[in-house]
Amino acid sequence: MAAITPDPPRHSVPGFGPRAAFWVTAWRIVKAKPSRLVGLGIIALFTWMGIFGPMLYPANLPIDPNAIYAAPSWHFWLGTDFEGTSNLALVVTGARYVLFAALMAAVFTVVIGTGVGLISGYYMGAADGILMRVTDFFLTIPGFPLLVVLSTVWNFGQPVAMGFVLGITGWGALARAVRSQTLSLRERGFIEAARGMGLPWYHIVFREILPNMGPYIAMNLLVSVTGAIYAEVGLFYLGVVPFHVNNWGVMLNLAVFTGGAMESPQALPYLLSPLAAILILTLGVVLFLDALDEIFNPRLREAS
Amino acid sequence: MRAIEPRGRTDASAIRIRDLTVLYHTERGMLPALKDVNLDVRSGIITGFIGESGSGKTTLAMAMMNTIRLPGRIQRGRVEVPNVGNVLEFQGERLRRLHGQMFGFVFQASSNSLNPLKRIGSQLLDLGRSHGLTNGRQILADAKALAHRMGMDADRVLTAYQHELSGGMRQRVGIIFALILRAQVLILDEPTTALDMLSQQAVLEIVREIHVEQGLTTVIITHDMGVVAEMAQRVAVLYAGRVVEEGPTPEVLREPRHPYTRGLLHAIPRITGSLEEAQPLSGSPPDLTTVPSQGCVFRDRCPLRMPVCDRVEPETRSAHGDGVVACHGVTADD
Amino acid sequence: MIEVKNLVKTFPAQGGFLKQGEVQAVKGVSFSIPASGAVTFIGESGCGKTTIGRILTGLESYDSGEILYNGMSLADLSPTERRDRLRKVQLIQQDPYAALNPSRTVAQSLTAPLAWEAKRQRRSKTWIEDRSREVLTQVGLNPDVVLPKYPHMLSGGQRQRVVVARALTVNPDVLVADEAVSMIDVSLRLGILHLLHRLCTEEGIAVLFITHDVAAARYVGSDGSLYVIYQGEIVEQGRTEELIQSPVHPYTQSLLSAVPVLRGLERPGEDRYIPRAEFTSGDSTACRFALRCRFSQERCRTEKPLVTTWGKDHHRHTCHFPAPRRVVAEPIENERL
């Protein structure tokens, strides 16, 4: 593929060095609506939390026996847990596992789903038949129960493992959608022209067809992230996955089953802080989604 | 075509379009798609609206029926229809009823305006019902008569889905839809664009016959001078939302006054005449955002460009007897 | 350059009201495209002219017959040789809106085939850019303006020029222009036709021009040959200008009659006539046009006409009762008001 993208040695014409311009226009599009900026800000905040969060606090979070299940206060912004540890610190340090696993899940979903869909749609015939049967097989696997079963034999201490399992069960629908779009795109004039020019298949699939699905795939990536967060937090909440590290799901589980947040208002801040984190992140994703279509669709991009 | 229209400056039975300005909302603000259009669409004859893509010819027809939708908006103007009044003052249910009785519109690609999941006949019944015609049998009988009139197998057409019809047949079905409510004004938007020559001629022939038989006022919107030349008694040449020339077709063709009309005529691939005479029109048709806001809109492509063209938009002058032309480079002929 | 003998192509029939079974789209067509010559096919939609063009560019297979490129049969070539051979035959599609990838700039669209070429010929990256500019200039576009644009920012005429420019990146021997102007504003068509003509006469690229508009054929190459195709068969052929002026087959005559007359400037030909009936599938044992033909007689419905010459050797037709008729409009001279 490297041979096909010319490095831009001279920027005499913008058309030959489009990458830099891409980020400039992307930023302009995000800037156009405050809601998109808010969305981007929220996503950036959580990304930052995931990367640097654990560095802000000592490895073992301080406990305060005098402030068990404390209400939110100046000292403890979001209250404390059963040991008197700040909920804010727990949310911030717990973000890494959740977000990294969710990102991995989304990447697996999108890469496998898009790849299978593209190849299946472009080649049709036998390859299509086999790939689609495989897809149907994965579509029929109930993901969540599978995870419950797998967790009994597999250690989910590494977020990559968790992400992999979530991704491997979730790509079927995307593959189907990408395949049907590929099927319609491959009949278009410009694909025929590329074939007539004798361009290699990987150029046609990845350079001609794939960009036309950019908005759709980018949206799927973001939506998969939130979907994966729900799934893994759900697993931890149910307690079917052993707790290795602190994360949002563990917090929910402890708040409900140990702290009795359902019965006593005392533990409520402990329950609500991870929930709020998930809700805010989802809100951020939803607000930002609106910009993606414009960023990846040249027609909308230039119109704005 | 038949005899040239009798000359006369006023025609009481014409649809009179006055000072019509239509704005479109774009990223660069509200821009005019039509600007101060004054035009008489005379009754009982075929009028051609000719122009390139983006010239405003379809917008003009839409505005005539008061069916401009967002992001477009009619800013000002009047469309006076005899015995009806100013169409632009009609609204809601009254406007909808007027559309059925008065205007029949045939869409550019008729296939896009038909529901692919319903048979033609049942769509006709739906249309009739929505305009208060409950006698389904009468509607179908009328439709059959029209279909038969247009040389189609009526029973097959009415029971067909749109994908089962050829391009020429869809266009004819579009005409049935336009006329089933007994419209008096038939407007055809690019009726022949997707058709090959033989189907085009067949459709045009049918339009001409139906026009005469039903005593219609017909408007043909097209970018093809050939279609106008074959069909229309009068032609209005549109450029960038302005009527730049208007008059009886044979005279406009024989002695085009506006340099744009002249350019259009020279740019037609013709089957007779010298090959060298044909000259492509230079430049590209403007879109809303590239139309100059001051001076003559055609000056960038104009061979007659003068300093005054940059500053002043040309007034319309009379030409071709009862027609008009808007150009600084031509003098009025009376 | 290209010689086609007895080309046959059959499609499996699909639903709709076509009968089950097979549809023969091309029924034994023979023709040749000389190097840097202009050949035109005219006919209605569905007559098989597009299929022939797609077969020549390798986008469609064929059932029987022979295609010779420079004397070599396509069937005898290895897959690699065949691909290289077919690359030299480029298709210009009817719809310039679909022929360009909406998510790629003009620069990107042109770069793709050039980068491939550059890799094979070990050229530098600046060569790619220079060549992109060269082909755009060749088709009459300003590279600085057009290169960074996306297709939707161009007019129909400009898009079609970009499509031609893209085809030129592979240095083709033949351009197959399938209805290349029918979706473009009439005012811009002549520019494209002149471009094809120039590529033919100045760059020596042969052009196969497929159209339903006979008038357009004159501007691509008036001295080239014209083939009239009806239901997958050639019904008349000759030199373009001669055939337009003196057709003898009633189908050619009806096609020529259908060209709009510029009333005021032209008067319709005396024998002008337009068949009203829709395309009906003809009989293989009779003249396929017999059912729509105004002049058909008993013999036309029972006996298949053979290819016959009319006057000169290159003017051939398949009609039992050929007759010259005046169907083309004539210019009105000096009849001023």
CSV table of C-alpha atoms in Angstrom, one decimal, chain B residues 39 48 50 225 235-239 242-248 251-253 255-262 265 316-317 319-320 323-327 330:
chain,number,residue,atom,x,y,z
B,39,LEU,CA,-42.6,36.2,-17.5
B,48,GLY,CA,-39.9,26.0,-23.1
B,50,ILE,CA,-34.2,26.3,-21.3
B,225,MET,CA,-32.4,23.3,-27.4
B,235,VAL,CA,-39.0,29.9,-25.2
B,236,ALA,CA,-37.6,31.5,-22.1
B,237,VAL,CA,-33.8,31.2,-21.7
B,238,LEU,CA,-32.7,31.1,-18.1
B,239,TYR,CA,-29.3,31.9,-16.8
B,242,ARG,CA,-32.6,35.4,-14.6
B,243,VAL,CA,-34.7,35.2,-17.8
B,244,VAL,CA,-32.1,36.6,-20.2
B,245,GLU,CA,-34.2,36.2,-23.4
B,246,GLU,CA,-37.7,35.3,-24.2
B,247,GLY,CA,-39.7,35.1,-27.4
B,248,PRO,CA,-41.3,33.0,-30.1
B,251,GLU,CA,-37.4,33.8,-34.0
B,252,VAL,CA,-35.2,33.2,-31.0
B,253,LEU,CA,-33.6,30.4,-32.9
B,255,GLU,CA,-31.9,35.5,-34.5
B,256,PRO,CA,-30.8,34.9,-31.0
B,257,ARG,CA,-30.1,38.3,-29.4
B,258,HIS,CA,-28.5,37.4,-26.1
B,259,PRO,CA,-24.9,36.1,-26.4
B,260,TYR,CA,-25.8,33.2,-24.1
B,261,THR,CA,-28.6,32.1,-26.3
B,262,ARG,CA,-26.3,32.4,-29.3
B,265,LEU,CA,-27.4,27.4,-30.2
B,316,THR,CA,-34.8,43.7,-20.0
B,317,ARG,CA,-35.6,45.3,-23.3
B,319,ALA,CA,-37.0,42.0,-28.6
B,320,HIS,CA,-38.5,39.5,-31.1
B,323,GLY,CA,-40.3,39.1,-26.3
B,324,VAL,CA,-37.5,40.4,-24.2
B,325,VAL,CA,-33.7,40.3,-23.9
B,326,ALA,CA,-31.5,41.4,-21.1
B,327,CYS,CA,-28.0,42.4,-22.3
B,330,VAL,CA,-27.9,44.5,-27.8
